[in-house]
Short mmCIF file of C-alpha atoms in Angstrom, two decimals:
data_model
loop_
_atom_site.label_atom_id
_atom_site.label_comp_id
_atom_site.label_asym_id
_atom_site.label_seq_id
_atom_site.Cartn_x
_atom_site.Cartn_y
_atom_site.Cartn_z
CA MET A 1 5.29 3.45 -5.50
CA LEU A 2 2.93 2.82 -8.36
CA ALA A 3 0.43 5.33 -7.05
CA LEU A 4 3.21 7.93 -6.69
CA SER A 5 4.38 7.35 -10.23
CA ALA A 6 0.78 7.46 -11.67
CA THR A 7 0.14 10.67 -9.75
CA ALA A 8 3.35 12.31 -10.93
CA THR A 9 2.61 11.29 -14.49
CA LEU A 10 -0.91 12.59 -14.35
CA VAL A 11 0.20 15.94 -12.93
CA ALA A 12 2.92 16.20 -15.61
CA LEU A 13 0.47 15.46 -18.41
CA LEU A 14 -2.03 17.99 -17.03
CA LEU A 15 0.67 20.70 -16.80
CA ALA A 16 1.72 19.77 -20.33
CA GLY A 17 -1.93 20.07 -21.56
CA VAL A 18 -2.34 23.51 -19.85
CA ILE A 19 0.98 24.82 -21.21
CA VAL A 20 0.19 23.54 -24.77
CA ALA A 21 -3.28 25.00 -24.60
CA GLY A 22 -1.79 28.32 -23.56
CA ILE A 23 0.78 28.28 -26.38
CA LEU A 24 -1.95 27.35 -28.97
CA GLY A 25 -4.12 30.17 -27.66
CA ARG A 26 -1.22 32.61 -27.86
CA VAL A 27 -0.31 31.50 -31.44
CA VAL A 28 -3.83 31.74 -32.67
CA THR A 29 -4.29 35.17 -30.91
CA GLN A 30 -1.13 36.48 -32.53
CA GLY A 31 -2.44 35.35 -35.92
CA ILE A 32 -5.73 37.17 -35.44
CA ASP A 33 -3.93 40.25 -34.11
CA ARG A 34 -1.85 40.37 -37.30
CA ARG A 35 -5.07 40.39 -39.37
CA LEU A 36 -6.55 43.10 -37.07
CA ASP A 37 -3.35 45.17 -37.32
CA ALA A 38 -3.49 44.92 -41.06
CA GLN A 39 -6.98 46.30 -40.97
CA LEU A 40 -5.93 49.13 -38.74
CA ALA A 41 -3.14 49.91 -41.06
CA LEU A 42 -5.51 49.86 -44.01
CA ILE A 43 -8.00 52.23 -42.33
CA ALA A 44 -5.12 54.44 -41.25
CA THR A 45 -4.41 55.19 -44.91
CA ALA A 46 -7.76 57.10 -44.96
CA VAL A 47 -6.62 59.43 -42.18
CA GLY A 48 -5.09 62.63 -43.31
CA LYS A 49 -2.17 64.33 -41.51
CA ASP A 50 -4.53 66.85 -40.03
CA GLY A 51 -6.85 64.20 -38.66
CA THR A 52 -9.46 64.34 -41.36
CA LEU A 53 -11.00 61.24 -42.85
CA ASP A 54 -10.96 60.52 -46.59
CA ARG A 55 -14.38 58.92 -47.16
CA THR A 56 -13.50 57.89 -50.68
CA ARG A 57 -10.53 55.93 -49.46
CA LEU A 58 -12.67 54.40 -46.70
CA ARG A 59 -15.15 53.18 -49.33
CA GLN A 60 -12.27 51.72 -51.36
CA VAL A 61 -10.90 49.71 -48.43
CA GLN A 62 -14.25 48.82 -46.83
CA GLY A 63 -14.52 45.62 -48.86
CA ALA A 64 -11.22 44.42 -47.45
CA LEU A 65 -12.39 45.09 -43.94
CA ASP A 66 -15.31 42.66 -44.20
CA ALA A 67 -13.43 39.49 -43.08
CA GLY A 68 -16.55 37.64 -42.05
CA PRO A 69 -19.45 37.65 -39.53
CA GLY A 70 -18.70 39.42 -36.36
CA TRP A 71 -15.71 41.38 -37.65
CA ARG A 72 -16.23 45.12 -36.85
CA TRP A 73 -14.39 48.41 -37.28
CA ARG A 74 -14.74 51.97 -36.10
CA VAL A 75 -12.88 55.29 -36.50
CA GLU A 76 -13.28 58.07 -34.00
CA ALA A 77 -11.90 61.36 -35.32
CA PRO A 78 -12.31 64.86 -33.70
CA ALA A 79 -15.09 65.86 -36.02
CA LEU A 80 -16.45 62.51 -37.23
CA GLU A 81 -17.14 58.91 -36.29
CA LEU A 82 -17.58 56.17 -38.80
CA GLY A 83 -17.65 52.40 -38.61
CA SER A 84 -19.89 49.36 -38.12
CA GLU A 85 -23.35 50.08 -36.84
CA ASP A 86 -23.26 47.25 -34.17
CA PHE A 87 -19.74 47.98 -32.92
CA PRO A 88 -19.38 46.20 -29.53
CA GLN A 89 -18.69 47.70 -26.10
CA ILE A 90 -14.97 47.48 -25.44
CA GLU A 91 -12.30 47.98 -22.84
CA ALA A 92 -8.84 48.94 -23.91
CA GLY A 93 -5.73 47.24 -22.54
CA ARG A 94 -2.23 48.46 -22.05
CA PRO A 95 -0.66 50.18 -25.14
CA GLU A 96 1.84 48.48 -27.38
CA HIS A 97 4.17 49.80 -30.10
CA LEU A 98 2.45 49.38 -33.42
CA THR A 99 4.24 47.10 -35.89
CA GLY A 100 2.18 48.20 -38.88
CA ALA A 101 0.57 51.35 -40.27
CA GLY A 102 3.98 52.74 -41.03
CA GLY A 103 5.00 52.80 -37.45
CA ARG A 104 2.54 55.57 -36.68
CA GLY A 105 0.94 55.74 -33.17
CA HIS A 106 0.46 53.01 -30.63
CA VAL A 107 -1.78 49.99 -30.78
CA ARG A 108 -3.56 48.36 -27.77
CA PRO A 109 -5.42 45.08 -27.31
CA ILE A 110 -9.05 45.42 -26.48
CA GLU A 111 -11.76 43.05 -25.16
CA GLY A 112 -15.54 43.55 -25.12
CA LEU A 113 -19.01 42.27 -25.64
CA SER A 114 -21.22 42.40 -28.76
CA ARG A 115 -24.88 43.46 -28.51
CA ASP A 116 -25.72 39.72 -28.48
CA GLY A 117 -23.46 39.23 -25.49
CA ASP A 118 -20.73 37.42 -27.40
CA ALA A 119 -17.10 37.98 -26.41
CA VAL A 120 -14.98 39.91 -28.86
CA HIS A 121 -11.29 40.52 -29.22
CA GLY A 122 -9.78 43.44 -30.97
CA ARG A 123 -7.05 46.05 -31.50
CA ALA A 124 -7.10 49.87 -31.10
CA LEU A 125 -4.78 52.29 -32.89
CA ARG A 126 -4.29 55.88 -31.67
CA LEU A 127 -2.95 58.46 -34.06
CA GLU A 128 -1.89 61.88 -32.84
CA THR A 129 -2.48 64.58 -35.44
CA PRO A 130 -2.35 68.42 -35.39
CA GLY A 131 -6.18 68.30 -35.71
CA GLY A 132 -6.56 65.99 -32.66
CA ALA A 133 -6.21 62.27 -31.79
CA VAL A 134 -7.73 59.72 -34.14
CA THR A 135 -8.59 56.23 -32.77
CA ILE A 136 -9.15 53.34 -35.05
CA PHE A 137 -10.75 50.04 -33.74
CA ALA A 138 -10.98 46.68 -35.32
CA THR A 139 -12.62 43.64 -33.63
CA ALA A 140 -13.27 39.99 -34.29
CA PRO A 141 -15.35 37.37 -32.44
CA ARG A 142 -13.37 35.67 -29.68
CA ASP A 143 -14.80 32.36 -30.90
CA ILE A 144 -12.48 32.40 -33.89
CA ILE A 145 -9.64 32.23 -31.35
CA GLU A 146 -11.13 29.67 -28.99
CA ARG A 147 -12.58 27.32 -31.68
CA PRO A 148 -9.18 26.46 -33.22
CA VAL A 149 -7.79 25.89 -29.70
CA ARG A 150 -10.70 23.65 -28.87
CA ASP A 151 -10.36 21.74 -32.12
CA ALA A 152 -6.64 21.28 -31.45
CA LEU A 153 -7.16 20.30 -27.78
CA LEU A 154 -9.43 17.37 -28.40
CA PRO A 155 -6.80 15.29 -30.32
CA LEU A 156 -4.19 16.65 -27.97
CA LEU A 157 -6.06 15.35 -24.95
CA GLY A 158 -6.54 12.05 -26.60
CA MET A 159 -2.86 11.91 -27.36
CA LEU A 160 -2.00 12.87 -23.79
CA ALA A 161 -4.34 10.18 -22.46
CA THR A 162 -2.65 7.64 -24.67
CA ILE A 163 0.74 8.80 -23.60
CA GLY A 164 -0.40 8.59 -19.87
CA ALA A 165 -1.67 5.02 -20.38
CA LEU A 166 1.60 4.01 -22.00
CA LEU A 167 3.63 5.70 -19.25
CA GLY A 168 1.47 4.00 -16.58
CA LEU A 169 2.00 0.58 -18.17
CA ALA A 170 5.73 1.32 -18.46
CA ALA A 171 5.83 2.38 -14.79
CA LEU A 172 3.90 -0.80 -13.74
CA SER A 173 6.23 -2.98 -15.71
CA GLN A 174 9.28 -1.18 -14.40
CA ILE A 175 8.16 -1.44 -10.78
CA ARG A 176 7.21 -5.18 -11.13
CA LEU A 177 10.52 -5.93 -12.82
CA GLY A 178 12.41 -3.79 -10.29
CA LEU A 179 10.71 -5.47 -7.30
CA ARG A 180 11.24 -9.02 -8.54
CA PRO A 181 14.63 -9.36 -6.71
CA VAL A 182 12.86 -8.12 -3.54
CA ARG A 183 10.09 -10.67 -3.90
CA ARG A 184 12.66 -13.43 -4.38
CA LEU A 185 14.58 -12.26 -1.23
CA ARG A 186 11.24 -12.25 0.64
CA ASP A 187 10.55 -15.74 -0.48
CA GLY A 188 13.99 -16.80 0.62
CA VAL A 189 13.46 -15.39 3.99
CA ALA A 190 10.12 -17.23 4.24
CA ALA A 191 11.89 -20.46 3.20
CA VAL A 192 14.47 -19.95 5.97
CA ARG A 193 11.73 -19.30 8.45
CA ASP A 194 9.77 -22.51 7.57
CA GLY A 195 12.98 -24.62 7.51
CA SER A 196 13.20 -25.29 3.71
CA ILE A 197 16.65 -23.75 3.41
CA GLU A 198 19.39 -22.68 5.75
CA ARG A 199 20.25 -19.32 4.25
CA VAL A 200 19.08 -16.90 1.64
CA ASP A 201 20.78 -16.67 -1.76
CA GLU A 202 23.45 -13.94 -1.80
CA ALA A 203 23.51 -13.71 -5.62
CA GLN A 204 21.37 -10.60 -5.53
CA PRO A 205 21.56 -7.30 -7.40
CA GLU A 206 24.20 -4.92 -6.02
CA GLU A 207 21.68 -2.94 -4.04
CA LEU A 208 20.17 -5.96 -2.22
CA ARG A 209 23.37 -8.02 -1.78
CA PRO A 210 24.28 -6.23 1.54
CA LEU A 211 20.77 -6.99 2.83
CA ALA A 212 21.05 -10.62 1.98
CA GLU A 213 24.45 -10.89 3.64
CA GLU A 214 23.14 -9.18 6.79
CA LEU A 215 20.12 -11.61 6.82
CA ASN A 216 22.41 -14.57 6.59
CA ALA A 217 24.57 -13.23 9.40
CA LEU A 218 21.43 -12.80 11.49
CA VAL A 219 20.49 -16.39 10.83
CA ARG A 220 23.98 -17.60 11.84
CA ASP A 221 23.84 -15.37 15.03
CA ASN A 222 20.43 -16.76 15.92
CA ALA A 223 21.51 -20.31 15.31
CA ALA A 224 24.66 -19.77 17.51
CA ALA A 225 22.58 -18.21 20.27
CA LEU A 226 20.08 -21.07 20.13
CA ALA A 227 22.76 -23.66 20.31
CA SER A 228 24.35 -21.83 23.21
CA ALA A 229 21.06 -21.66 25.02
CA ARG A 230 20.37 -25.34 24.46
CA ALA A 231 23.76 -26.31 25.66
CA SER A 232 23.39 -24.17 28.77
CA ALA A 233 19.96 -25.85 29.47
CA ALA A 234 21.38 -29.24 28.85
CA ASN A 235 24.39 -28.63 31.14
CA LEU A 236 22.01 -27.35 33.94
CA ALA A 237 19.61 -30.23 33.53
CA HIS A 238 22.42 -32.69 33.60
CA ALA A 239 23.93 -31.07 36.61
CA LEU A 240 20.59 -31.28 38.49
CA LYS A 241 19.54 -34.67 37.33
CA THR A 242 21.74 -36.80 39.66
CA PRO A 243 21.13 -34.70 42.81
CA VAL A 244 17.40 -34.78 42.23
CA ALA A 245 17.47 -38.49 41.66
CA THR A 246 19.41 -38.95 44.93
CA LEU A 247 16.93 -36.72 46.71
CA ALA A 248 13.98 -38.67 45.33
CA LEU A 249 15.50 -41.85 46.76
CA ASP A 250 16.01 -40.30 50.12
CA LEU A 251 12.34 -38.97 50.20
CA ARG A 252 10.82 -42.07 48.70
CA ASP A 253 8.20 -42.34 51.53
CA ASP A 254 8.14 -38.69 52.36
CA PRO A 255 5.07 -36.55 51.41
CA ARG A 256 7.45 -34.13 49.83
CA ALA A 257 8.39 -36.75 47.17
CA ALA A 258 5.64 -35.29 44.95
CA GLN A 259 7.51 -31.95 44.73
CA VAL A 260 10.69 -33.74 43.95
CA GLU A 261 8.78 -35.66 41.11
CA ARG A 262 7.61 -32.32 39.66
CA ILE A 263 11.22 -31.09 39.61
CA ASP A 264 12.37 -34.27 38.00
CA THR A 265 9.58 -33.89 35.28
CA THR A 266 10.75 -30.45 34.52
CA ILE A 267 14.41 -31.55 34.29
CA ARG A 268 13.49 -34.44 31.96
CA HIS A 269 11.47 -32.00 29.78
CA HIS A 270 14.47 -29.72 29.21
CA LEU A 271 16.74 -32.59 28.59
CA SER A 272 14.50 -33.85 25.85
CA ARG A 273 14.44 -30.32 24.45
CA ALA A 274 18.21 -30.06 24.57
CA ARG A 275 18.49 -33.34 22.54
CA LEU A 276 16.76 -31.73 19.54
CA ASP A 277 18.87 -31.02 16.49
CA SER A 278 20.40 -27.50 16.93
CA SER A 279 20.69 -26.75 13.28
CA SER A 280 18.69 -23.90 11.75
CA ILE A 281 16.65 -26.36 9.51
CA ARG A 282 13.36 -26.80 11.30
CA ALA A 283 11.59 -30.17 11.42
CA VAL A 284 8.16 -30.44 9.75
CA THR A 285 5.09 -32.23 11.01
CA ARG A 286 2.00 -33.22 9.04
CA VAL A 287 -0.95 -32.10 11.03
CA ALA A 288 -3.64 -34.65 10.17
CA PRO A 289 -1.86 -37.86 11.18
CA ALA A 290 -0.23 -36.30 14.23
CA LEU A 291 -3.60 -35.05 15.51
CA GLU A 292 -5.28 -38.32 14.75
CA ALA A 293 -2.69 -40.17 16.98
CA LEU A 294 -3.04 -37.54 19.79
CA VAL A 295 -6.82 -37.67 19.73
CA HIS A 296 -6.77 -41.57 19.81
CA THR A 297 -4.33 -41.57 22.76
CA ILE A 298 -6.11 -38.98 24.88
CA SER A 299 -9.48 -40.45 24.14
CA GLN A 300 -8.23 -43.76 25.47
CA LEU A 301 -6.87 -41.98 28.63
CA HIS A 302 -10.32 -40.49 29.30
CA ALA A 303 -12.35 -43.40 28.03
CA SER A 304 -14.02 -43.90 31.40
CA ARG A 305 -15.62 -40.40 31.23
CA ASN A 306 -17.01 -40.81 27.77
CA ILE A 307 -15.33 -37.66 26.56
CA THR A 308 -15.64 -37.09 22.76
CA VAL A 309 -12.74 -35.40 20.96
CA GLU A 310 -13.66 -34.02 17.46
CA VAL A 311 -11.23 -32.58 14.93
CA ASP A 312 -12.64 -30.05 12.28
CA SER A 313 -10.85 -29.22 9.10
CA ALA A 314 -7.35 -30.70 9.77
CA ARG A 315 -6.81 -31.55 6.08
CA ASP A 316 -3.17 -31.96 4.73
CA TYR A 317 -1.49 -29.12 6.50
CA ALA A 318 2.13 -29.17 7.67
CA VAL A 319 3.75 -26.95 10.38
CA ALA A 320 7.35 -25.96 11.00
CA ILE A 321 7.86 -27.86 14.25
CA GLY A 322 9.25 -31.24 15.21
CA PRO A 323 6.82 -34.16 15.82
CA SER A 324 7.89 -34.49 19.48
CA ASP A 325 7.36 -30.72 20.16
CA PHE A 326 4.02 -30.86 18.32
CA ASP A 327 2.85 -33.85 20.23
CA GLU A 328 3.99 -32.14 23.55
CA LEU A 329 2.27 -28.81 22.64
CA LEU A 330 -1.00 -30.01 21.28
CA GLY A 331 -1.03 -33.05 23.54
CA ASN A 332 -0.91 -30.77 26.61
CA LEU A 333 -3.70 -28.55 25.33
CA ILE A 334 -5.99 -31.50 24.28
CA ASP A 335 -5.32 -33.38 27.52
CA ASN A 336 -6.00 -30.24 29.56
CA ALA A 337 -9.31 -29.72 27.74
CA ALA A 338 -10.34 -33.39 28.02
CA ARG A 339 -9.45 -33.22 31.85
CA TYR A 340 -11.94 -30.48 32.55
CA ALA A 341 -14.62 -31.06 29.75
CA ARG A 342 -18.03 -32.20 30.73
CA THR A 343 -18.93 -33.92 27.46
CA GLY A 344 -16.45 -33.18 24.69
CA VAL A 345 -13.49 -31.32 23.21
CA ALA A 346 -13.61 -29.59 19.80
CA ILE A 347 -10.38 -29.02 17.74
CA GLU A 348 -10.52 -26.60 14.87
CA VAL A 349 -7.60 -26.10 12.50
CA GLN A 350 -7.66 -23.07 10.07
CA PRO A 351 -4.93 -21.19 8.11
CA ASP A 352 -4.29 -17.64 9.26
CA GLY A 353 -1.94 -16.02 6.66
CA ARG A 354 1.47 -17.76 7.01
CA MET A 355 0.30 -19.38 10.25
CA LEU A 356 -1.81 -22.34 11.15
CA ARG A 357 -4.30 -21.75 13.93
CA PHE A 358 -5.34 -24.50 16.28
CA GLU A 359 -8.27 -23.88 18.58
CA VAL A 360 -8.84 -26.47 21.41
CA SER A 361 -12.11 -25.70 23.20
CA ASP A 362 -14.14 -27.56 25.81
CA ASP A 363 -17.38 -27.23 27.60
CA GLY A 364 -15.90 -27.33 31.11
CA PRO A 365 -15.92 -24.57 33.86
CA GLY A 366 -13.24 -22.61 31.99
CA ILE A 367 -10.83 -20.08 33.54
CA PRO A 368 -11.81 -16.53 34.61
CA ALA A 369 -10.42 -13.79 32.50
CA ALA A 370 -8.36 -12.40 35.37
CA GLU A 371 -6.61 -15.70 35.91
CA ARG A 372 -5.77 -16.68 32.25
CA ASP A 373 -2.36 -14.97 32.13
CA ARG A 374 -1.35 -16.64 35.46
CA ALA A 375 -2.58 -20.00 34.18
CA THR A 376 0.37 -20.14 31.69
CA ALA A 377 2.98 -19.49 34.36
CA PRO A 378 5.18 -22.56 35.11
CA GLY A 379 3.97 -24.63 38.13
CA VAL A 380 0.71 -22.70 38.62
CA ARG A 381 -2.35 -24.84 39.21
CA LEU A 382 -5.65 -22.99 39.50
CA ASP A 383 -7.30 -26.23 40.39
CA GLU A 384 -5.47 -28.28 43.01
CA ARG A 385 -7.66 -31.28 42.43
CA GLY A 386 -6.35 -34.16 40.30
CA ASP A 387 -2.77 -35.23 39.55
CA GLY A 388 -1.65 -32.38 37.33
CA HIS A 389 1.69 -30.59 37.91
CA GLY A 390 0.71 -27.14 36.48
CA PHE A 391 3.24 -27.26 33.67
CA GLY A 392 0.95 -28.09 30.68
CA LEU A 393 -0.05 -24.60 29.56
CA ALA A 394 3.33 -23.15 30.38
CA ILE A 395 5.15 -25.84 28.26
CA ALA A 396 2.61 -25.19 25.45
CA ARG A 397 3.19 -21.42 25.58
CA GLU A 398 7.01 -21.90 25.63
CA LEU A 399 7.00 -24.28 22.66
CA ALA A 400 4.66 -22.05 20.59
CA ALA A 401 6.86 -18.98 21.24
CA LEU A 402 10.07 -21.00 20.45
CA HIS A 403 8.72 -21.80 16.99
CA GLY A 404 7.40 -18.35 16.19
CA GLY A 405 3.83 -18.77 17.28
CA ALA A 406 1.73 -17.81 20.24
CA LEU A 407 -0.77 -19.13 22.76
CA LYS A 408 -3.98 -17.31 23.71
CA LEU A 409 -6.60 -18.34 26.19
CA GLU A 410 -10.22 -17.19 25.75
CA GLU A 411 -13.71 -18.24 26.62
CA ALA A 412 -15.07 -20.96 24.41
CA ALA A 413 -18.52 -20.81 22.69
CA GLN A 414 -19.53 -23.80 24.80
CA GLY A 415 -18.68 -21.83 27.94
CA GLY A 416 -15.43 -23.53 28.77
CA LEU A 417 -11.83 -22.67 27.86
CA ALA A 418 -10.64 -22.04 24.25
CA ALA A 419 -6.87 -22.39 23.94
CA THR A 420 -5.75 -20.99 20.59
CA VAL A 421 -2.20 -21.63 19.42
CA THR A 422 -0.59 -20.49 16.18
CA LEU A 423 2.36 -22.21 14.43
CA PRO A 424 4.09 -21.31 11.21
CA MET A 425 2.97 -23.36 8.22
CA SER A 426 5.61 -25.16 6.21
CA LYS A 427 5.88 -25.39 2.48
CA ARG A 428 8.72 -27.89 2.62
CA THR A 429 8.05 -31.11 0.73
CA MET A 430 7.80 -34.18 2.99
CA PRO A 431 8.13 -37.78 1.93
#
């Protein structure tokens, strides 16, 4: 918007400069033409009705014809030609009606070059007499037209530049002032996203009030849809919980009991998700203490393998996700890395715009690129060894997406798997 305004202002000022320069040139040219026409009229008083020239009269007016260096005159009569010795080569323009010389004949503008190659401007008067046509020429250096225009343009250009700068500052101030409500609305939407407020302020300018109302309606609809989804998941989980528990008792010593246990684990997971507060205010988790607790717990779980878990740059970040969801999401990723690591796990935490990026990498065997998408599908285990159920990466992906983030699997620098998850940072003040 600012670039468009600046471009429009610059174009307008350039056009104004060109137009003013043209007007100045025309005004100066008209002034010079009036002086040249006066010379023509003065010389015409020496032309008799029969086309003869009165030399005495010419000598009388010759002093008035000398207006300065470069001013020249010439008379071409049927029997005689008189005038300045260094009269320039000229080309006559279209004829005009003469305003001087008693209204006799027609005057035409002329342009030409002096013997020194300098441009000249002049006027030519043609008088029709019984003795033949008489043409009178008067010329002046074109520089006397261009010099005043140049002298006037220099301060004019400075004035236009000043006006342009002032208009640019005014446009910048106007745009910044005009966009201030938009920035406030943007900050309100960001605060809703990170859980600081429930709705954006609808006390907006008239143009933005409908947008604020629609945003609040969208927030309400999303909250209602989320509550409905959670209720449906809770109802389904509750409906399945008792039959699965009964089935587990019946299959207590059956090899298929492990599959029933996996189903029960999934049901309990969704029951715990359904117990979360369904309001639109998101919980906030401080990253450093939460990671420290997770690292301590997982290090204890894998203490027999001497696996080291290192955290880099956790600092005092906060993310818009509940502590239980954070523990489940990062805990699954860290435990999965520690399970397959040979010597250690590295956790790097870095801001990425409005998001916080967690990279959990290990030096284990990793996952082939062709299998990484399938690895995040629920219940899929690429390695059947161990006691995993195949839900860790799937749960991590689900929780990341639920809170506005994403999970990405890549190859780590150590050769193992690098699981990168992004979560929205929170600006909400925590006790």
